[in-house]
Amino acid sequence: MPERIRVTVWNEFRHEKSNEKVRKLYPKGIHHTLAAHLKKQAGFTVKTATLDEPEQGLPDKLINSTDVLLWWGHQAHGEVADSLVDKLQSRVLAGMGLIVLHSGHHSKVFRRLMGTTCNLRWREANEKERIWVVEPSHPIARGLGEYFEIPHAEMYGERFDIPTPDKVVFLSWFEGGEVFRSGCTWQRGHGRIFYFRPGHETYPIYHHPDVLQVLTNAVRWAAPERYFEHSCPNPAPLEAIRG
Ligand code: ZN
């Protein structure tokens, strides 16, 4: 693991500009709220990036100096350049951690890395969510109890069309009856990926202490041990081959 974990929080940053309710919860944007929390953690160097910045916030220099990328998007997934998705995919395969938040399930980068539709059931009805910690010994569950609750949430329900995760760390139950795999991990190449469901923009979910604890844990878990880019070599044999 690098001495300091270089974290970049990317946000499409559109709802906050157009919706007064969202702006009240996140006056400087969701990215700013998340970054302010992560900056307080030991060993993290945190930057932010947004869609409307030059190079969609992620010039090569920043991509290549990011150890863990957090991704929040919703209404503008289609505007993210395919060439940027190519670069992010390569960087994950080489070791960068990726944490995909809430509606980021439909982001280009997540769908690319999963290879499935990532569709799910959803309902916006202000209902309670109980998030069960089903892998309490996983590093992403550090410091949590058996479950935690979000009093007002948008529902996401199964089936979530994802490849079978390496681990399902969190399982949500919703007041309306559905369940959902809310915290899932995968490895792609040398990179670790974590999808975390909570985070609908019209609720104060990124001010919830347990949600923030999960994100801190997830950054530490997703940080790469080392980077490794694969070529496709054609080596001479190490020993004489007798045939
Ligand atoms: Zn949402």
mmCIF file of C-alpha atoms and ligand atoms in Angstrom:
data_model
loop_
_atom_site.group_PDB
_atom_site.id
_atom_site.type_symbol
_atom_site.label_atom_id
_atom_site.label_comp_id
_atom_site.label_asym_id
_atom_site.label_seq_id
_atom_site.Cartn_x
_atom_site.Cartn_y
_atom_site.Cartn_z
ATOM 1 C CA MET A 1 0.000 0.000 0.000
ATOM 2 C CA PRO A 2 1.374 3.491 -0.794
ATOM 3 C CA GLU A 3 2.472 5.575 2.178
ATOM 4 C CA ARG A 4 -0.292 8.049 1.526
ATOM 5 C CA ILE A 5 -3.451 7.070 -0.336
ATOM 6 C CA ARG A 6 -4.152 9.545 -3.133
ATOM 7 C CA VAL A 7 -7.940 9.804 -3.336
ATOM 8 C CA THR A 8 -9.953 11.568 -6.046
ATOM 9 C CA VAL A 9 -13.668 12.169 -5.544
ATOM 10 C CA TRP A 10 -15.407 12.604 -8.922
ATOM 11 C CA ASN A 11 -18.940 14.000 -9.109
ATOM 12 C CA GLU A 12 -20.999 14.908 -12.166
ATOM 13 C CA PHE A 13 -22.146 17.916 -10.049
ATOM 14 C CA ARG A 14 -25.372 18.750 -11.893
ATOM 15 C CA HIS A 15 -28.231 18.159 -9.401
ATOM 16 C CA GLU A 16 -26.599 20.527 -6.915
ATOM 17 C CA LYS A 17 -26.692 23.320 -9.519
ATOM 18 C CA SER A 18 -30.307 22.842 -10.609
ATOM 19 C CA ASN A 19 -32.193 21.529 -7.547
ATOM 20 C CA GLU A 20 -32.573 23.724 -4.476
ATOM 21 C CA LYS A 21 -33.231 20.731 -2.188
ATOM 22 C CA VAL A 22 -29.976 19.073 -3.232
ATOM 23 C CA ARG A 23 -28.050 22.347 -2.968
ATOM 24 C CA LYS A 24 -29.254 22.781 0.643
ATOM 25 C CA LEU A 25 -27.909 19.343 1.592
ATOM 26 C CA TYR A 26 -24.673 19.695 -0.389
ATOM 27 C CA PRO A 27 -23.995 23.437 -0.871
ATOM 28 C CA LYS A 28 -20.608 22.882 -2.510
ATOM 29 C CA GLY A 29 -21.537 19.568 -4.085
ATOM 30 C CA ILE A 30 -21.564 15.932 -2.990
ATOM 31 C CA HIS A 31 -17.869 15.685 -3.921
ATOM 32 C CA HIS A 32 -17.005 18.473 -1.516
ATOM 33 C CA THR A 33 -18.895 16.848 1.387
ATOM 34 C CA LEU A 34 -17.231 13.479 0.795
ATOM 35 C CA ALA A 35 -13.788 15.023 0.320
ATOM 36 C CA ALA A 36 -14.129 17.116 3.501
ATOM 37 C CA HIS A 37 -14.741 13.916 5.461
ATOM 38 C CA LEU A 38 -11.971 11.930 3.778
ATOM 39 C CA LYS A 39 -9.455 14.743 4.278
ATOM 40 C CA LYS A 40 -9.814 14.276 8.040
ATOM 41 C CA GLN A 41 -8.624 10.659 7.834
ATOM 42 C CA ALA A 42 -4.992 9.806 8.529
ATOM 43 C CA GLY A 43 -2.928 9.063 5.452
ATOM 44 C CA PHE A 44 -5.331 10.321 2.790
ATOM 45 C CA THR A 45 -4.481 13.020 0.230
ATOM 46 C CA VAL A 46 -7.798 14.043 -1.299
ATOM 47 C CA LYS A 47 -8.696 15.877 -4.508
ATOM 48 C CA THR A 48 -12.010 16.489 -6.223
ATOM 49 C CA ALA A 49 -13.007 16.477 -9.879
ATOM 50 C CA THR A 50 -16.254 17.270 -11.675
ATOM 51 C CA LEU A 51 -17.712 16.646 -15.117
ATOM 52 C CA ASP A 52 -17.780 20.266 -16.296
ATOM 53 C CA GLU A 53 -14.100 20.883 -15.587
ATOM 54 C CA PRO A 54 -11.553 20.633 -18.430
ATOM 55 C CA GLU A 55 -11.025 17.031 -19.568
ATOM 56 C CA GLN A 56 -14.150 16.154 -17.559
ATOM 57 C CA GLY A 57 -12.133 16.720 -14.400
ATOM 58 C CA LEU A 58 -9.719 13.871 -15.046
ATOM 59 C CA PRO A 59 -6.647 14.811 -17.080
ATOM 60 C CA ASP A 60 -4.085 12.018 -17.503
ATOM 61 C CA LYS A 61 -1.856 13.490 -14.808
ATOM 62 C CA LEU A 62 -4.622 13.186 -12.208
ATOM 63 C CA ILE A 63 -5.740 9.708 -13.337
ATOM 64 C CA ASN A 64 -2.153 8.508 -13.116
ATOM 65 C CA SER A 65 -1.706 9.913 -9.625
ATOM 66 C CA THR A 66 -4.976 8.574 -8.203
ATOM 67 C CA ASP A 67 -4.870 5.445 -6.033
ATOM 68 C CA VAL A 68 -8.582 5.337 -5.269
ATOM 69 C CA LEU A 69 -11.319 7.009 -7.341
ATOM 70 C CA LEU A 70 -14.819 7.603 -5.954
ATOM 71 C CA TRP A 71 -17.525 8.057 -8.600
ATOM 72 C CA TRP A 72 -20.928 9.741 -8.194
ATOM 73 C CA GLY A 73 -23.020 10.270 -11.322
ATOM 74 C CA HIS A 74 -26.702 10.121 -12.259
ATOM 75 C CA GLN A 75 -28.204 12.280 -14.983
ATOM 76 C CA ALA A 76 -25.162 12.765 -17.197
ATOM 77 C CA HIS A 77 -23.647 9.290 -17.525
ATOM 78 C CA GLY A 78 -23.951 9.585 -21.314
ATOM 79 C CA GLU A 79 -21.775 12.720 -21.403
ATOM 80 C CA VAL A 80 -18.725 10.948 -20.002
ATOM 81 C CA ALA A 81 -16.330 10.414 -22.907
ATOM 82 C CA ASP A 82 -15.681 6.832 -23.958
ATOM 83 C CA SER A 83 -11.996 7.728 -24.241
ATOM 84 C CA LEU A 84 -12.018 8.659 -20.522
ATOM 85 C CA VAL A 85 -13.732 5.373 -19.675
ATOM 86 C CA ASP A 86 -10.981 3.534 -21.619
ATOM 87 C CA LYS A 87 -8.322 5.255 -19.517
ATOM 88 C CA LEU A 88 -10.117 4.583 -16.225
ATOM 89 C CA GLN A 89 -10.598 0.931 -17.118
ATOM 90 C CA SER A 90 -6.863 0.586 -17.865
ATOM 91 C CA ARG A 91 -5.936 2.315 -14.634
ATOM 92 C CA VAL A 92 -8.219 -0.026 -12.616
ATOM 93 C CA LEU A 93 -6.755 -3.082 -14.359
ATOM 94 C CA ALA A 94 -3.292 -1.806 -13.382
ATOM 95 C CA GLY A 95 -4.280 -1.450 -9.711
ATOM 96 C CA MET A 96 -6.312 1.719 -9.017
ATOM 97 C CA GLY A 97 -9.202 1.205 -6.607
ATOM 98 C CA LEU A 98 -12.693 2.294 -7.751
ATOM 99 C CA ILE A 99 -15.600 3.057 -5.428
ATOM 100 C CA VAL A 100 -18.882 3.452 -7.291
ATOM 101 C CA LEU A 101 -21.635 5.237 -5.414
ATOM 102 C CA HIS A 102 -25.420 4.856 -5.621
ATOM 103 C CA SER A 103 -26.704 5.865 -9.098
ATOM 104 C CA GLY A 104 -23.184 5.278 -10.406
ATOM 105 C CA HIS A 105 -24.451 1.716 -10.976
ATOM 106 C CA HIS A 106 -25.382 2.962 -14.463
ATOM 107 C CA SER A 107 -22.141 4.833 -15.094
ATOM 108 C CA LYS A 108 -20.174 3.908 -18.179
ATOM 109 C CA VAL A 109 -17.097 2.976 -16.182
ATOM 110 C CA PHE A 110 -18.981 0.602 -13.856
ATOM 111 C CA ARG A 111 -20.874 -1.070 -16.700
ATOM 112 C CA ARG A 112 -17.641 -1.450 -18.642
ATOM 113 C CA LEU A 113 -15.903 -3.140 -15.727
ATOM 114 C CA MET A 114 -18.892 -5.342 -14.880
ATOM 115 C CA GLY A 115 -19.881 -6.288 -18.442
ATOM 116 C CA THR A 116 -23.596 -6.478 -17.533
ATOM 117 C CA THR A 117 -26.517 -4.014 -17.671
ATOM 118 C CA CYS A 118 -26.263 -3.159 -13.933
ATOM 119 C CA ASN A 119 -30.047 -2.585 -14.032
ATOM 120 C CA LEU A 120 -32.062 -2.766 -10.812
ATOM 121 C CA ARG A 121 -35.544 -2.079 -9.423
ATOM 122 C CA TRP A 122 -36.027 1.369 -7.873
ATOM 123 C CA ARG A 123 -38.672 3.483 -6.155
ATOM 124 C CA GLU A 124 -38.563 6.945 -4.638
ATOM 125 C CA ALA A 125 -40.993 6.720 -1.716
ATOM 126 C CA ASN A 126 -39.082 8.073 1.281
ATOM 127 C CA GLU A 127 -38.800 4.670 2.954
ATOM 128 C CA LYS A 128 -36.580 3.234 5.679
ATOM 129 C CA GLU A 129 -33.527 1.174 4.737
ATOM 130 C CA ARG A 130 -31.869 -1.273 7.125
ATOM 131 C CA ILE A 131 -28.381 -2.200 5.969
ATOM 132 C CA TRP A 132 -27.209 -5.539 7.373
ATOM 133 C CA VAL A 133 -23.487 -6.155 7.731
ATOM 134 C CA VAL A 134 -23.258 -9.687 6.347
ATOM 135 C CA GLU A 135 -19.427 -9.891 6.312
ATOM 136 C CA PRO A 136 -18.526 -8.372 9.701
ATOM 137 C CA SER A 137 -14.870 -9.439 9.422
ATOM 138 C CA HIS A 138 -14.394 -7.644 6.085
ATOM 139 C CA PRO A 139 -12.175 -4.509 6.278
ATOM 140 C CA ILE A 140 -14.992 -2.420 4.756
ATOM 141 C CA ALA A 141 -17.221 -3.293 7.745
ATOM 142 C CA ARG A 142 -14.709 -2.117 10.358
ATOM 143 C CA GLY A 143 -16.313 -0.207 13.238
ATOM 144 C CA LEU A 144 -19.912 -1.008 12.317
ATOM 145 C CA GLY A 145 -22.548 -2.861 14.323
ATOM 146 C CA GLU A 146 -24.753 -5.708 13.083
ATOM 147 C CA TYR A 147 -26.715 -3.247 10.970
ATOM 148 C CA PHE A 148 -27.334 0.446 10.502
ATOM 149 C CA GLU A 149 -30.378 2.337 9.297
ATOM 150 C CA ILE A 150 -31.094 5.181 6.924
ATOM 151 C CA PRO A 151 -34.474 6.674 7.877
ATOM 152 C CA HIS A 152 -35.329 8.087 4.441
ATOM 153 C CA ALA A 153 -33.987 6.396 1.330
ATOM 154 C CA GLU A 154 -34.711 5.696 -2.275
ATOM 155 C CA MET A 155 -35.308 1.959 -2.735
ATOM 156 C CA TYR A 156 -33.016 -0.142 -4.915
ATOM 157 C CA GLY A 157 -34.177 -3.755 -5.252
ATOM 158 C CA GLU A 158 -33.093 -7.071 -6.722
ATOM 159 C CA ARG A 159 -32.422 -8.303 -9.156
ATOM 160 C CA PHE A 160 -29.340 -6.132 -9.477
ATOM 161 C CA ASP A 161 -27.869 -7.268 -12.788
ATOM 162 C CA ILE A 162 -24.220 -7.568 -11.811
ATOM 163 C CA PRO A 163 -21.738 -10.414 -12.093
ATOM 164 C CA THR A 164 -21.573 -12.426 -8.861
ATOM 165 C CA PRO A 165 -19.504 -10.299 -6.446
ATOM 166 C CA ASP A 166 -16.360 -11.590 -4.762
ATOM 167 C CA LYS A 167 -17.993 -10.525 -1.500
ATOM 168 C CA VAL A 168 -21.365 -9.075 -0.549
ATOM 169 C CA VAL A 169 -20.501 -7.016 2.519
ATOM 170 C CA PHE A 170 -23.873 -5.290 2.992
ATOM 171 C CA LEU A 171 -27.420 -6.432 2.337
ATOM 172 C CA SER A 172 -30.271 -3.907 2.479
ATOM 173 C CA TRP A 173 -33.868 -4.410 3.516
ATOM 174 C CA PHE A 174 -36.420 -1.755 2.589
ATOM 175 C CA GLU A 175 -39.659 -0.853 4.311
ATOM 176 C CA GLY A 176 -41.558 -1.607 1.104
ATOM 177 C CA GLY A 177 -40.351 -5.231 1.121
ATOM 178 C CA GLU A 178 -37.430 -5.440 -1.299
ATOM 179 C CA VAL A 179 -33.850 -6.509 -0.580
ATOM 180 C CA PHE A 180 -30.637 -5.440 -2.321
ATOM 181 C CA ARG A 181 -26.939 -6.316 -2.364
ATOM 182 C CA SER A 182 -25.825 -2.863 -1.180
ATOM 183 C CA GLY A 183 -22.093 -3.313 -0.748
ATOM 184 C CA CYS A 184 -20.288 -5.550 -3.231
ATOM 185 C CA THR A 185 -16.634 -6.123 -4.081
ATOM 186 C CA TRP A 186 -14.884 -7.348 -7.213
ATOM 187 C CA GLN A 187 -11.341 -7.515 -8.475
ATOM 188 C CA ARG A 188 -10.629 -6.631 -12.108
ATOM 189 C CA GLY A 189 -7.019 -7.112 -13.141
ATOM 190 C CA HIS A 190 -5.066 -5.750 -10.170
ATOM 191 C CA GLY A 191 -7.739 -3.217 -9.175
ATOM 192 C CA ARG A 192 -10.306 -3.506 -6.429
ATOM 193 C CA ILE A 193 -13.848 -2.290 -7.019
ATOM 194 C CA PHE A 194 -16.492 -1.546 -4.386
ATOM 195 C CA TYR A 195 -20.081 -0.645 -5.187
ATOM 196 C CA PHE A 196 -21.959 1.092 -2.342
ATOM 197 C CA ARG A 197 -25.676 1.771 -2.727
ATOM 198 C CA PRO A 198 -26.564 4.594 -0.285
ATOM 199 C CA GLY A 199 -26.366 8.150 -1.560
ATOM 200 C CA HIS A 200 -29.540 9.481 -3.180
ATOM 201 C CA GLU A 201 -29.021 13.212 -3.735
ATOM 202 C CA THR A 202 -32.224 14.492 -2.081
ATOM 203 C CA TYR A 203 -31.495 12.840 1.285
ATOM 204 C CA PRO A 204 -28.691 13.743 3.749
ATOM 205 C CA ILE A 205 -27.121 10.294 3.341
ATOM 206 C CA TYR A 206 -23.529 11.494 2.936
ATOM 207 C CA HIS A 207 -23.796 13.149 6.348
ATOM 208 C CA HIS A 208 -24.661 9.782 7.994
ATOM 209 C CA PRO A 209 -21.762 8.665 10.234
ATOM 210 C CA ASP A 210 -21.999 4.971 9.331
ATOM 211 C CA VAL A 211 -22.109 5.743 5.606
ATOM 212 C CA LEU A 212 -18.994 7.897 5.978
ATOM 213 C CA GLN A 213 -17.309 5.157 8.035
ATOM 214 C CA VAL A 214 -17.962 2.684 5.205
ATOM 215 C CA LEU A 215 -16.418 5.054 2.655
ATOM 216 C CA THR A 216 -13.305 5.594 4.802
ATOM 217 C CA ASN A 217 -12.936 1.828 5.201
ATOM 218 C CA ALA A 218 -13.526 1.289 1.484
ATOM 219 C CA VAL A 219 -10.780 3.737 0.492
ATOM 220 C CA ARG A 220 -8.292 1.887 2.694
ATOM 221 C CA TRP A 221 -9.414 -1.501 1.333
ATOM 222 C CA ALA A 222 -9.348 -0.415 -2.334
ATOM 223 C CA ALA A 223 -5.901 1.217 -2.245
ATOM 224 C CA PRO A 224 -3.496 -0.805 -4.385
ATOM 225 C CA GLU A 225 -0.606 -2.810 -2.978
ATOM 226 C CA ARG A 226 1.288 -2.004 -6.178
ATOM 227 C CA TYR A 227 0.645 -1.171 -9.830
ATOM 228 C CA PHE A 228 1.233 -3.723 -12.535
ATOM 229 C CA GLU A 229 0.603 -3.134 -16.233
ATOM 230 C CA HIS A 230 0.500 -6.253 -18.342
ATOM 231 C CA SER A 231 2.150 -6.577 -21.686
ATOM 232 C CA CYS A 232 1.893 -9.767 -23.718
ATOM 233 C CA PRO A 233 5.463 -11.147 -23.773
ATOM 234 C CA ASN A 234 6.874 -13.952 -25.916
ATOM 235 C CA PRO A 235 9.848 -15.110 -23.834
ATOM 236 C CA ALA A 236 12.677 -17.512 -24.570
ATOM 237 C CA PRO A 237 12.525 -20.574 -22.269
ATOM 238 C CA LEU A 238 14.371 -20.425 -18.945
ATOM 239 C CA GLU A 239 15.576 -24.032 -19.328
ATOM 240 C CA ALA A 240 16.519 -26.012 -22.406
ATOM 241 C CA ILE A 241 13.375 -27.651 -23.710
ATOM 242 C CA ARG A 242 14.008 -31.242 -24.760
ATOM 243 C CA GLY A 243 10.843 -31.497 -26.816
HETATM 244 ZN ZN ZN B 1 -30.974 8.050 -6.429
#
